[in-house]
Each structure stands twice: as C-alpha cells, then as structure tokens.
CSV table of C-alpha atoms in Angstrom, one decimal:
chain,number,residue,atom,x,y,z
D,225,MET,CA,-32.2,6.1,-12.2
D,226,ARG,CA,-28.9,4.5,-11.3
D,227,ASP,CA,-28.0,1.0,-12.4
D,228,LEU,CA,-28.5,-1.5,-9.6
D,229,HIS,CA,-25.1,-2.3,-8.2
D,230,LYS,CA,-24.4,-6.0,-8.9
D,231,SER,CA,-23.7,-6.8,-5.3
D,232,GLU,CA,-27.1,-5.4,-4.4
D,233,VAL,CA,-28.7,-7.9,-6.8
D,234,LEU,CA,-26.5,-10.7,-5.7
D,235,GLY,CA,-26.7,-9.8,-2.0
D,236,SER,CA,-30.1,-11.2,-1.3
D,237,LYS,CA,-29.4,-14.5,-3.1
D,238,ARG,CA,-26.5,-15.2,-0.9
D,239,GLY,CA,-28.1,-14.1,2.3
D,240,LEU,CA,-25.7,-11.2,2.5
D,241,GLY,CA,-28.4,-8.6,2.7
D,242,MET,CA,-25.9,-6.3,1.0
D,243,SER,CA,-27.9,-3.2,0.7
D,244,TRP,CA,-31.6,-3.9,0.2
D,245,ARG,CA,-32.5,-1.7,3.2
D,246,PRO,CA,-29.6,0.6,3.8
D,247,GLN,CA,-31.9,3.2,5.2
D,248,TYR,CA,-32.7,1.0,8.2
D,249,ARG,CA,-29.0,0.3,9.1
D,250,SER,CA,-28.0,2.8,11.7
D,251,SER,CA,-24.6,3.8,10.3
D,252,LYS,CA,-23.0,7.2,10.7
D,253,PHE,CA,-21.3,6.7,7.4
D,254,ARG,CA,-24.4,5.9,5.4
D,255,ASN,CA,-24.4,9.3,3.7
D,256,VAL,CA,-20.7,9.8,3.1
D,257,TYR,CA,-20.2,11.5,-0.2
D,258,GLY,CA,-17.2,12.2,-2.5
D,259,LYS,CA,-16.4,15.7,-3.5
D,260,ALA,CA,-13.9,16.5,-6.3
D,261,ALA,CA,-11.8,19.6,-5.8
D,262,SER,CA,-12.4,22.6,-8.0
D,263,ARG,CA,-10.0,23.0,-11.0
D,264,GLU,CA,-7.8,25.6,-9.2
D,265,HIS,CA,-7.3,23.2,-6.3
D,266,CYS,CA,-6.0,20.5,-8.7
D,267,PHE,CA,-2.5,20.0,-10.0
D,268,ASP,CA,-2.4,20.6,-13.7
D,269,GLY,CA,0.1,20.1,-16.6
D,270,ILE,CA,1.8,17.0,-15.1
D,271,PRO,CA,3.3,14.5,-17.6
D,272,ILE,CA,2.0,11.4,-15.7
D,273,THR,CA,4.0,8.3,-16.6
D,274,LYS,CA,2.5,6.1,-19.3
D,275,ASN,CA,4.0,3.0,-17.7
D,276,VAL,CA,1.5,0.1,-17.6
D,277,HIS,CA,2.8,-1.4,-14.3
D,278,ASP,CA,-0.2,-1.7,-11.9
D,279,ASN,CA,1.0,0.7,-9.2
D,280,HIS,CA,-0.4,4.0,-8.1
D,281,PHE,CA,2.6,6.1,-9.3
D,282,CYS,CA,1.6,8.6,-6.7
D,283,ALA,CA,2.4,9.2,-3.0
D,284,VAL,CA,1.1,12.0,-0.8
D,285,ASN,CA,1.6,13.1,2.8
D,286,ALA,CA,0.6,16.2,4.8
D,287,ARG,CA,3.4,18.3,3.0
D,288,PHE,CA,4.1,17.0,-0.4
D,289,LEU,CA,2.6,15.3,-3.5
D,290,ALA,CA,4.9,13.0,-5.5
D,291,ILE,CA,4.1,11.8,-9.0
D,292,VAL,CA,6.0,9.5,-11.3
D,293,THR,CA,6.4,11.2,-14.7
D,294,GLU,CA,7.0,10.3,-18.3
D,295,SER,CA,10.7,11.0,-19.0
D,296,ALA,CA,13.2,10.2,-21.7
D,297,GLY,CA,16.3,8.3,-20.4
D,298,GLY,CA,16.0,7.1,-16.9
D,299,GLY,CA,13.1,7.5,-14.5
D,300,SER,CA,11.9,10.6,-12.6
D,301,PHE,CA,9.2,11.9,-10.3
D,302,LEU,CA,7.9,15.3,-9.3
D,303,VAL,CA,7.6,16.4,-5.7
D,304,ILE,CA,5.2,19.3,-5.3
D,305,PRO,CA,4.4,21.2,-2.0
D,306,LEU,CA,0.6,20.6,-1.4
D,307,GLU,CA,-0.2,24.3,-1.3
D,308,GLN,CA,1.3,24.8,-4.8
D,309,THR,CA,-1.9,23.9,-6.7
D,310,GLY,CA,-2.7,24.9,-10.3
D,311,ARG,CA,-0.6,24.7,-13.3
D,312,ILE,CA,2.9,23.1,-13.0
D,313,GLU,CA,5.5,24.5,-15.4
D,314,PRO,CA,7.0,22.0,-17.9
D,315,ASN,CA,10.5,22.7,-16.6
D,316,TYR,CA,9.5,22.2,-12.9
D,317,PRO,CA,12.5,20.4,-11.1
D,318,LYS,CA,12.3,16.6,-10.8
D,319,VAL,CA,13.9,13.8,-8.8
D,320,CYS,CA,15.8,12.1,-11.6
D,321,GLY,CA,18.7,9.9,-10.4
D,322,HIS,CA,17.3,6.5,-11.5
D,323,GLN,CA,18.7,4.9,-14.7
D,324,GLY,CA,15.4,3.1,-15.5
D,325,ASN,CA,11.7,3.7,-15.1
D,326,VAL,CA,10.5,4.4,-11.5
D,327,LEU,CA,7.9,1.8,-10.6
D,328,ASP,CA,6.9,2.7,-7.0
D,329,ILE,CA,7.3,5.6,-4.6
D,330,LYS,CA,6.4,5.9,-0.9
D,331,TRP,CA,6.8,8.6,1.7
D,332,ASN,CA,8.4,7.6,5.1
D,333,PRO,CA,5.5,7.7,7.6
D,334,PHE,CA,7.6,9.2,10.3
D,335,ILE,CA,9.9,11.7,8.4
D,336,GLU,CA,7.8,13.8,6.1
D,337,ASN,CA,10.6,14.9,3.7
D,338,ILE,CA,12.0,11.3,3.1
D,339,ILE,CA,10.7,9.3,0.2
D,340,ALA,CA,11.7,5.9,-1.1
D,341,SER,CA,11.6,4.9,-4.8
D,342,CYS,CA,12.4,1.8,-6.7
D,343,SER,CA,13.1,1.2,-10.4
D,344,GLU,CA,13.8,-1.0,-13.4
D,345,ASP,CA,17.5,-0.2,-12.8
D,346,THR,CA,17.4,-2.8,-9.9
D,347,SER,CA,17.9,-0.1,-7.2
D,348,VAL,CA,15.9,1.3,-4.3
D,349,ARG,CA,16.8,4.9,-3.4
D,350,ILE,CA,16.1,7.1,-0.5
D,351,TRP,CA,15.7,10.8,-1.2
D,352,GLU,CA,15.7,13.8,1.2
D,353,ILE,CA,13.4,16.6,-0.1
D,354,PRO,CA,14.5,20.1,1.0
D,355,GLU,CA,12.2,22.3,3.0
D,356,GLY,CA,9.7,24.0,0.6
D,357,GLY,CA,10.3,21.5,-2.2
D,358,LEU,CA,12.9,21.2,-5.0
D,359,LYS,CA,14.5,24.3,-6.5
D,360,ARG,CA,16.5,22.3,-9.1
D,361,ASN,CA,16.7,18.7,-10.4
D,362,MET,CA,17.8,16.2,-7.7
D,363,THR,CA,20.1,13.5,-9.0
D,364,GLU,CA,21.8,12.4,-5.7
D,365,ALA,CA,19.9,10.1,-3.4
D,366,VAL,CA,20.9,10.0,0.3
D,367,LEU,CA,21.0,6.2,0.0
D,368,GLU,CA,21.3,3.8,-3.0
D,369,LEU,CA,20.3,0.3,-2.1
D,370,TYR,CA,21.4,-2.6,-4.3
D,371,GLY,CA,20.4,-6.1,-3.4
D,372,HIS,CA,17.9,-7.1,-6.1
D,373,SER,CA,19.1,-8.7,-9.3
D,374,ARG,CA,16.1,-7.7,-11.3
D,375,ARG,CA,13.9,-4.6,-11.5
D,376,VAL,CA,12.2,-3.6,-8.2
D,377,GLY,CA,8.4,-3.3,-8.4
D,378,LEU,CA,7.3,-2.4,-4.9
D,379,VAL,CA,8.5,-0.6,-1.8
D,380,GLU,CA,6.7,-0.5,1.6
D,381,TRP,CA,7.6,1.2,4.8
D,382,HIS,CA,7.1,-0.6,8.1
D,383,PRO,CA,4.0,1.0,9.9
D,384,THR,CA,5.4,1.3,13.4
D,385,THR,CA,9.2,1.1,13.1
D,386,ASN,CA,11.4,3.9,11.9
D,387,ASN,CA,13.9,3.2,9.0
D,388,ILE,CA,12.7,-0.3,8.1
D,389,LEU,CA,11.8,-0.6,4.4
D,390,LEU,CA,10.7,-3.6,2.3
D,391,SER,CA,11.3,-4.0,-1.4
D,392,ALA,CA,9.9,-6.6,-3.8
D,393,GLY,CA,11.8,-7.4,-7.0
D,394,TYR,CA,11.2,-9.4,-10.2
D,395,ASP,CA,13.8,-11.8,-8.7
D,396,TYR,CA,10.8,-13.0,-6.6
D,397,LYS,CA,12.5,-11.8,-3.4
D,398,VAL,CA,11.4,-9.4,-0.7
D,399,LEU,CA,14.3,-7.7,1.0
D,400,ILE,CA,14.0,-6.0,4.4
D,401,TRP,CA,16.3,-3.0,4.6
D,402,ASN,CA,17.6,-1.5,7.8
D,403,LEU,CA,18.3,2.1,6.7
D,404,ASP,CA,20.2,2.8,9.9
D,405,ILE,CA,23.0,0.7,8.4
D,406,GLY,CA,21.9,0.9,4.7
D,407,GLU,CA,21.9,-2.9,4.3
D,408,PRO,CA,19.3,-5.6,3.7
D,409,VAL,CA,19.0,-7.6,6.9
D,410,LYS,CA,16.4,-10.2,6.0
D,411,MET,CA,15.2,-11.9,2.8
D,412,ILE,CA,11.7,-13.4,2.3
D,413,ASP,CA,12.2,-16.1,-0.3
D,414,CYS,CA,8.9,-18.0,-0.5
D,415,HIS,CA,7.5,-16.6,-3.7
D,416,THR,CA,7.8,-18.5,-7.0
D,417,ASP,CA,6.8,-15.6,-9.3
D,418,VAL,CA,6.4,-11.8,-9.3
D,419,ILE,CA,5.0,-10.3,-6.1
D,420,LEU,CA,2.0,-8.2,-7.0
D,421,CYS,CA,1.2,-6.5,-3.6
D,422,MET,CA,2.4,-6.3,0.0
D,423,SER,CA,0.4,-5.2,3.0
D,424,PHE,CA,1.3,-5.0,6.7
D,425,ASN,CA,-1.0,-5.5,9.6
D,426,THR,CA,-1.4,-2.7,12.1
D,427,ASP,CA,1.6,-3.4,14.3
D,428,GLY,CA,3.8,-4.7,11.4
D,429,SER,CA,4.2,-8.2,12.8
D,430,LEU,CA,2.6,-9.8,9.7
D,431,LEU,CA,2.9,-9.2,6.0
D,432,ALA,CA,0.3,-10.4,3.5
D,433,THR,CA,1.4,-10.8,-0.1
D,434,THR,CA,-0.3,-11.6,-3.4
D,435,CYS,CA,1.8,-13.2,-6.2
D,436,LYS,CA,1.5,-14.0,-9.9
D,437,ASP,CA,1.7,-17.7,-8.8
D,438,LYS,CA,-2.0,-17.2,-7.8
D,439,LYS,CA,-1.2,-17.6,-4.1
D,440,LEU,CA,-2.2,-15.3,-1.2
D,441,ARG,CA,0.3,-15.6,1.7
D,442,VAL,CA,0.5,-14.4,5.3
D,443,VAL,CA,4.2,-14.2,6.2
D,444,GLU,CA,6.1,-13.6,9.5
D,445,PRO,CA,8.4,-11.0,8.0
D,446,ARG,CA,11.4,-11.3,10.3
D,447,SER,CA,11.7,-15.1,9.9
D,448,GLY,CA,10.3,-15.3,6.4
D,449,ARG,CA,8.1,-18.1,7.5
D,450,VAL,CA,4.8,-18.6,5.7
D,451,LEU,CA,2.1,-18.9,8.3
D,452,GLN,CA,-0.9,-19.2,5.9
D,453,GLU,CA,-1.2,-19.8,2.2
D,454,ALA,CA,-4.2,-19.9,-0.1
D,455,SER,CA,-4.2,-21.2,-3.6
D,456,CYS,CA,-6.9,-19.1,-5.2
D,457,LYS,CA,-8.3,-21.2,-8.0
D,458,ASN,CA,-11.7,-19.5,-8.4
D,459,HIS,CA,-10.5,-16.0,-7.3
D,460,ARG,CA,-7.3,-14.9,-9.1
D,461,VAL,CA,-5.9,-12.5,-6.5
D,462,ASN,CA,-4.4,-9.2,-7.4
D,463,ARG,CA,-4.3,-6.9,-4.4
D,464,VAL,CA,-4.5,-7.5,-0.7
D,465,VAL,CA,-5.0,-5.3,2.3
D,466,PHE,CA,-5.1,-6.1,6.0
D,467,LEU,CA,-8.3,-4.8,7.6
D,468,GLY,CA,-6.7,-3.1,10.5
D,469,SER,CA,-6.6,-5.2,13.7
D,470,THR,CA,-9.7,-7.3,12.8
D,471,LYS,CA,-7.6,-10.3,11.9
D,472,ARG,CA,-9.2,-10.1,8.5
D,473,LEU,CA,-7.8,-9.6,5.0
D,474,LEU,CA,-9.5,-8.3,1.9
D,475,THR,CA,-8.3,-9.3,-1.6
D,476,THR,CA,-9.4,-8.0,-5.0
D,477,GLY,CA,-9.1,-10.2,-8.1
D,478,VAL,CA,-10.8,-11.9,-11.0
D,479,SER,CA,-13.4,-14.7,-10.8
D,480,ARG,CA,-13.3,-17.7,-13.1
D,481,TRP,CA,-15.9,-15.9,-15.3
D,482,ASN,CA,-13.5,-12.9,-15.6
D,483,THR,CA,-15.6,-10.6,-13.5
D,484,ARG,CA,-14.1,-8.4,-10.9
D,485,GLN,CA,-14.4,-9.8,-7.4
D,486,ILE,CA,-13.5,-9.2,-3.8
D,487,ALA,CA,-12.9,-11.8,-1.1
D,488,LEU,CA,-12.7,-11.5,2.7
D,489,TRP,CA,-10.4,-13.9,4.6
D,490,ASP,CA,-9.6,-14.9,8.2
D,491,GLN,CA,-5.8,-14.3,8.5
D,492,GLU,CA,-5.5,-17.4,10.6
D,493,ASP,CA,-7.3,-19.7,8.2
D,494,LEU,CA,-6.9,-19.1,4.5
D,495,SER,CA,-8.4,-22.5,3.4
D,496,MET,CA,-11.6,-20.7,2.3
D,497,PRO,CA,-12.7,-17.1,2.0
D,498,LEU,CA,-15.3,-15.9,4.5
D,499,ILE,CA,-17.2,-14.4,1.5
D,500,GLU,CA,-16.6,-13.7,-2.1
D,501,GLU,CA,-18.5,-10.9,-3.8
D,502,GLU,CA,-18.8,-10.1,-7.5
D,503,ILE,CA,-18.4,-6.4,-8.3
D,504,ASP,CA,-18.8,-6.0,-12.0
D,505,GLY,CA,-17.7,-7.1,-15.5
D,506,LEU,CA,-15.1,-4.5,-16.1
D,507,SER,CA,-11.5,-5.5,-16.8
D,508,GLY,CA,-9.3,-3.0,-14.9
D,509,LEU,CA,-7.7,-3.8,-11.6
D,510,LEU,CA,-9.6,-3.0,-8.4
D,511,PHE,CA,-7.5,-1.1,-5.9
D,512,PRO,CA,-8.7,-1.6,-2.3
D,513,PHE,CA,-8.2,1.0,0.4
D,514,TYR,CA,-9.1,0.5,4.1
D,515,ASP,CA,-9.7,3.1,6.7
D,516,ALA,CA,-9.4,1.4,10.1
D,517,ASP,CA,-10.8,4.5,11.9
D,518,THR,CA,-14.2,4.4,10.2
D,519,HIS,CA,-14.1,0.7,9.2
D,520,MET,CA,-14.7,1.8,5.6
D,521,LEU,CA,-13.4,0.0,2.5
D,522,TYR,CA,-13.0,1.9,-0.8
D,523,LEU,CA,-12.7,0.1,-4.1
D,524,ALA,CA,-11.4,2.1,-7.0
D,525,GLY,CA,-11.2,0.6,-10.5
D,526,LYS,CA,-8.1,1.3,-12.6
D,527,GLY,CA,-9.2,2.7,-16.0
D,528,ASP,CA,-12.7,3.7,-14.8
D,529,GLY,CA,-13.7,6.7,-12.7
D,530,ASN,CA,-15.7,5.1,-10.0
D,531,ILE,CA,-14.9,4.6,-6.3
D,532,ARG,CA,-17.3,2.3,-4.4
D,533,TYR,CA,-17.4,2.2,-0.7
D,534,TYR,CA,-18.5,-0.2,2.0
D,535,GLU,CA,-18.7,-0.5,5.7
D,536,ILE,CA,-17.0,-3.6,7.2
D,537,GLY,CA,-18.6,-5.3,10.2
D,538,SER,CA,-17.4,-8.0,12.5
D,539,GLU,CA,-20.5,-10.2,12.0
D,540,LYS,CA,-22.2,-11.4,8.8
D,541,PRO,CA,-22.8,-10.0,6.3
D,542,TYR,CA,-19.4,-8.5,7.0
D,543,LEU,CA,-19.7,-6.1,4.1
D,544,SER,CA,-22.4,-3.4,3.7
D,545,TYR,CA,-22.4,-1.4,0.5
D,546,LEU,CA,-22.8,2.3,1.1
D,547,MET,CA,-22.5,4.3,-2.1
D,548,GLU,CA,-20.4,5.0,-5.2
D,549,PHE,CA,-18.5,8.1,-6.2
D,550,ARG,CA,-18.9,8.4,-10.0
D,551,SER,CA,-16.8,10.3,-12.5
D,552,PRO,CA,-16.4,10.0,-16.2
D,553,ALA,CA,-12.6,10.6,-16.1
D,554,PRO,CA,-10.7,7.3,-15.7
D,555,GLN,CA,-8.1,7.0,-12.9
D,556,LYS,CA,-4.6,5.5,-13.5
D,557,GLY,CA,-3.8,5.4,-9.9
D,558,LEU,CA,-4.7,7.1,-6.5
D,559,GLY,CA,-2.6,8.6,-3.8
D,560,VAL,CA,-4.1,8.7,-0.2
D,561,MET,CA,-3.6,11.4,2.3
D,562,PRO,CA,-2.6,10.1,5.8
D,563,LYS,CA,-5.2,10.9,8.5
D,564,HIS,CA,-3.3,13.7,10.1
D,565,GLY,CA,-3.4,15.6,6.8
D,566,LEU,CA,-7.2,15.7,6.5
D,567,ASP,CA,-9.5,18.7,7.1
D,568,VAL,CA,-11.3,17.8,10.3
D,569,SER,CA,-13.3,21.0,10.2
D,570,ALA,CA,-15.0,19.8,7.0
D,571,CYS,CA,-15.7,16.3,8.4
D,572,GLU,CA,-13.3,14.9,5.8
D,573,VAL,CA,-12.6,11.2,6.6
D,574,PHE,CA,-10.5,10.2,3.5
D,575,ARG,CA,-8.8,12.0,0.6
D,576,PHE,CA,-7.7,10.5,-2.7
D,577,TYR,CA,-5.4,12.1,-5.2
D,578,LYS,CA,-6.6,10.8,-8.6
D,579,LEU,CA,-4.2,10.6,-11.5
D,580,ILE,CA,-6.0,11.5,-14.8
D,581,THR,CA,-3.4,10.7,-17.4
D,582,LEU,CA,-5.3,12.1,-20.5
D,583,LYS,CA,-5.6,15.5,-18.9
D,584,GLY,CA,-2.2,15.6,-17.1
D,585,LEU,CA,-4.2,16.3,-14.0
D,586,ILE,CA,-4.1,15.3,-10.3
D,587,GLU,CA,-7.5,15.8,-8.8
D,588,PRO,CA,-8.1,15.6,-5.0
D,589,ILE,CA,-11.3,13.8,-4.0
D,590,SER,CA,-12.5,14.3,-0.4
D,591,MET,CA,-14.8,11.8,1.3
D,592,ILE,CA,-17.1,13.8,3.6
D,593,VAL,CA,-19.5,12.8,6.4
D,594,PRO,CA,-22.3,15.4,6.2
D,595,ARG,CA,-22.8,17.0,9.6
D,596,ARG,CA,-24.6,20.2,10.5
D,597,SER,CA,-22.6,21.1,13.6
D,598,GLU,CA,-19.4,23.2,13.3
D,599,THR,CA,-17.7,21.6,16.3
D,600,TYR,CA,-15.1,18.8,16.3
D,601,GLN,CA,-16.9,15.4,15.6
D,602,GLU,CA,-15.3,13.1,18.1
D,603,ASP,CA,-17.1,10.0,17.0
D,604,ILE,CA,-15.8,10.0,13.4
D,605,TYR,CA,-12.2,10.8,14.5
D,606,PRO,CA,-10.9,8.2,16.9
D,607,MET,CA,-7.3,8.3,18.1
D,608,THR,CA,-5.2,7.5,15.0
D,609,PRO,CA,-1.5,6.7,14.2
D,610,GLY,CA,0.6,9.9,14.1
D,611,THR,CA,4.1,10.5,12.9
D,612,GLU,CA,6.1,9.1,15.8
D,613,PRO,CA,7.6,5.6,15.4
D,614,ALA,CA,6.9,3.1,18.2
D,615,LEU,CA,10.1,1.1,17.6
D,616,THR,CA,13.7,1.4,16.5
D,617,PRO,CA,15.0,-1.0,13.8
D,618,ASP,CA,17.0,-3.0,16.3
D,619,GLU,CA,14.0,-3.5,18.6
D,620,TRP,CA,11.8,-4.7,15.8
D,621,LEU,CA,14.4,-7.0,14.3
D,622,SER,CA,15.0,-8.6,17.7
D,623,GLY,CA,11.3,-9.6,17.8
D,624,VAL,CA,9.5,-6.8,19.6
D,625,ASN,CA,6.0,-5.8,18.3
D,626,ARG,CA,4.3,-2.5,19.3
D,627,ASP,CA,1.1,-0.8,18.2
D,628,PRO,CA,1.4,2.6,16.5
D,629,ILE,CA,1.6,5.6,18.7
D,630,LEU,CA,-1.9,7.3,18.5
D,631,VAL,CA,-2.7,11.0,18.4
D,632,SER,CA,-6.0,12.9,18.5
D,633,LEU,CA,-6.8,15.1,15.5
D,634,LYS,CA,-8.8,17.5,17.7
D,635,GLU,CA,-6.3,20.3,17.7
D,636,GLY,CA,-5.7,20.0,13.9
D,637,TYR,CA,-2.7,17.7,14.5
D,638,LYS,CA,0.4,19.4,13.1
D,639,ARG,CA,3.2,18.0,15.3
D,640,ASN,CA,6.4,17.8,13.2
D,641,SER,CA,8.4,14.7,13.9
D,642,LYS,CA,11.8,15.5,15.5
D,643,ILE,CA,13.5,12.6,13.7
D,644,VAL,CA,16.1,13.4,11.1
D,645,PHE,CA,17.3,10.9,8.6
D,646,LYS,CA,21.1,10.1,8.9
D,647,ALA,CA,22.5,8.3,6.0
D,648,PRO,CA,25.0,5.5,6.9
D,649,VAL,CA,28.4,5.3,5.3
D,650,ARG,CA,29.0,2.1,3.4
D,651,GLU,CA,31.9,0.5,1.6
D,652,LYS,CA,30.8,-3.0,0.8
D,653,LYS,CA,30.3,-4.1,-2.8
D,654,SER,CA,28.7,-7.5,-2.2
D,655,VAL,CA,25.3,-7.9,-0.5
D,656,VAL,CA,25.0,-11.0,1.7
D,657,VAL,CA,21.6,-11.9,3.3
D,658,ASN,CA,20.8,-15.3,4.8
D,659,GLY,CA,24.2,-16.5,3.6
D,660,ILE,CA,23.5,-15.7,0.0
D,661,ASP,CA,25.3,-13.1,-2.1
D,662,LEU,CA,22.3,-11.5,-3.7
D,663,LEU,CA,24.2,-10.0,-6.6
D,664,GLU,CA,25.9,-13.3,-7.5
D,665,ASN,CA,22.7,-15.5,-7.5
D,666,VAL,CA,20.7,-14.2,-10.4
D,667,PRO,CA,17.5,-16.0,-11.4
D,668,PRO,CA,16.5,-16.3,-15.1
D,669,ARG,CA,15.0,-13.3,-16.8
D,670,THR,CA,11.3,-12.8,-16.8
D,671,GLU,CA,9.4,-12.8,-20.1
D,672,ASN,CA,9.3,-9.0,-20.1
D,673,GLU,CA,13.1,-8.7,-19.8
D,674,VAL,CA,14.0,-11.3,-22.4
D,675,GLY,CA,15.4,-9.6,-25.5
D,676,GLN,CA,16.6,-6.6,-23.5
D,677,PRO,CA,20.4,-6.2,-23.3
D,678,TRP,CA,21.9,-6.0,-19.8
D,679,SER,CA,24.3,-3.2,-19.1
D,680,GLY,CA,26.3,-4.0,-16.0
D,681,ASN,CA,28.7,-1.7,-14.3
D,682,GLY,CA,31.2,-4.3,-13.2
D,683,ASN,CA,30.1,-4.7,-9.6
D,684,GLY,CA,26.9,-6.6,-10.1
D,685,ASN,CA,24.7,-3.5,-10.4
D,686,GLY,CA,23.3,-2.6,-13.8
D,687,ILE,CA,20.2,-2.1,-15.8
D,688,TRP,CA,18.2,-3.8,-18.5
D,689,GLY,CA,18.6,-1.3,-21.4
C-alpha cells in the first residue's frame, strides 16, 4: 500500500478536498502515468557535472539534447542529436569555450540549433550547432556577451520575441540582451541578493523572480519596474513559475518548519498566497513545471526520484493531486521537451529528460494519457506555441506585446523555422546600460567568491580562478 500523500491528509483539514475522492472528479488527466524509456532509448556514459548549483544542467528541443558535463579547466557541455541514444563515447565532441563552469544552458525557442550558455567566467555565449551535431570540439561562440561583473547563474529566452535573452548574475542584476545588435539594452536592478529563478508569463510582458533576499517579485521587464512584491516570511521561496495566462503564479520553497511547500499566488496581489500546501519533509529543492495545454503542474524533487503531478483549476481548491511517478534513482535536474517534439500518436503530453548523476545516465520519462483509440486526440492537444516568433526585438522593446503564434500538433508538427541567426559585428569594449558602465561598477564579492583570485584580461572581462 502506498504512503498517504501528505497533501491528501492535510487537504481535508484545510477544506481543500485535495484528493479524497479523486475517482469522482471528472478529469481526463486523472489516469496520466509516467513511463521511463527502456535502457537503449536512454543516453549513457555521460559525465554529468557535479556542480551543486540548483539548475537543471540540461536543455532539450525537438532536435538536440544538451547536458553540462564535468570537465577539467573551463566549462563544457555536450550536444547530442536526439536519435543518437545509447552509449556516448568518452571522447565525444563538446562545446567548450567557457573559461569557468557552465551554470545554465537554454535552447532558442525559435531557432533550433542556437543555444545560450552562461558561466562563472562572467560571460553569456551564443552557440550555433551544425546540422547533425558536433563533429569536433566547438570553442568559438557566434556571440560572447560581457556585461555582468560576477558569474552568471541563469539565462532565459523571451517566449514570443526572437533574439531577446535575459541573464541573471551574481552582481544581482538582470540584463536584457538584444542579440540583433549583441548588446544589453535594459537592466533590471531591483534585487538585493542572488536571483534564484526567473519566469515569463505567456506573452512575455511580465517577469516573475525569486531571490535569496526571500522576496518574490513581479517585474515589468522593459522598464524594470516592480509591480508586485511579496516578502515570504513563512514560505522561503526558491522557484517560481507563471501558470500560463491564468494570472496566477506558483512558487516552491520551504516552510518555517523546514518542510517542502508550494504556494499559489494572484499575480496582481502578492500580499498573501491564495493557498499554501505542505508537500513532504525532504530537503531537496522542488522544481515546478507547468503545462498550460493540460493545466497540469509537475513537482520534481532534486535528489529524490519522484515526480508528483496535479491539475490546476480556476476555482477552489485550485489544486487537485493526481498521482506520483516514483523511481529509486535520484534526479539532479530535468530537461523538458517542447510540445511540438512530443509523440502525439502515443498520447504523450509531457516528456522529461532526467539526469541520473551516479549512473552517468539521461533517462527520458514520458507522461501519457491512456486512450484506447488510435486517432488523434484533439481534446488533449489544444493549439500550442510553435517555433515562429510573434515579435522582433525592436517591436517588443518599443512596448508591443503579442501572444505566441499557435500551431496544431495534428499533422505531427515538423515545420522548420526559416529564421537564421546572424551575429552582429561589435567593437565596443565598455558596456553602458541605463547610463551605467556595467564593467566599471563592480559590487562586492559574494561569500562563495571571497578567497578566489580574480584574473582579469585588462578590459574588464575576467574570471574568478
């Protein structure tokens, strides 16, 4: 018999009715189950990074899987074509231009062979992966972006605009880069400590952040104005995700009793969470993932092997527990396949790529809606964002908002984007945003950086060594 899920026990006490009678809720996602890929469909022999930074270290799209690897001297990551499953040779070529550990990687949502990386060497880099993957080590990025004076922990692409990239550094700043010109064009400077997580809403007009200063913020990214702010005294926030277009946010964090907890918020009023829900007493971070097409929320614990999933509703109780995918192998991080890369013929609604460090293994896990019919299941695949941007950088920067351009998955969506990345030519050595030269105004070192020598290269760019 399975252990009673804590939220099931707590649910009735709080009037949440979490899942005492799930069989009477008419939900098409009630029986969704997780299916791990067989060994030959996994990626094996991968020296996954041992870095303790709380990122996923993995990015996936319909063509490639990228994994940050353990490497001596500098930082590197692997890029493997998806069909190349099985054992990866130790001398498989890597992307290895960074001088410090790679902390985050993200694929461009509109150009499937362009990937952004950021590193402890203070740079953000844009890489163009050749057709069919790497044949030799890649050390030259198409763009090297210097604007942060500390290591850079996060990168995030804009969801509807081509060539807009955000980066968050240990200098407590978020820079908005226009890759058409290869320059930072805006700076969000409202954080007083390290930024832990960034999440855009559906049209990219709002940015939610969590920060080590224990605050949850909703920011207007172009002006940098903080629209809403919550000081989370009883719920120490770690991760945040916008719940599609519902005007709600979900955070994961730690309660005052050190239990793992989630909270649901109204983006227009962060004075109090709508609900707080205890999950369990484990200590690893909870990664939240939201699927706007099915209104499903997935919670994956770092360092354990479980993925719980819920359905999100617009009325109370807001959150209905569905089930839990269980596995004894702990996950370090998880990549998520974009919708247009899923197998609609198998009724697959979500796919994780699970990093199992101890085995050097990446294991795909498919979330499947059981259906008897072989035909296309219209009701579980609404129109969904494709690979075409809705805006140019100039349009978005001038204040225009536009929803993503939607596609149907019915024909097994395979439209290749016609956009090609053109790297701008740049000369400038100083980086001025909001009237501040970013490389001259260096904040004090964080505690992790104290005691590490700085090796500069004479123009304000350098690394902690």
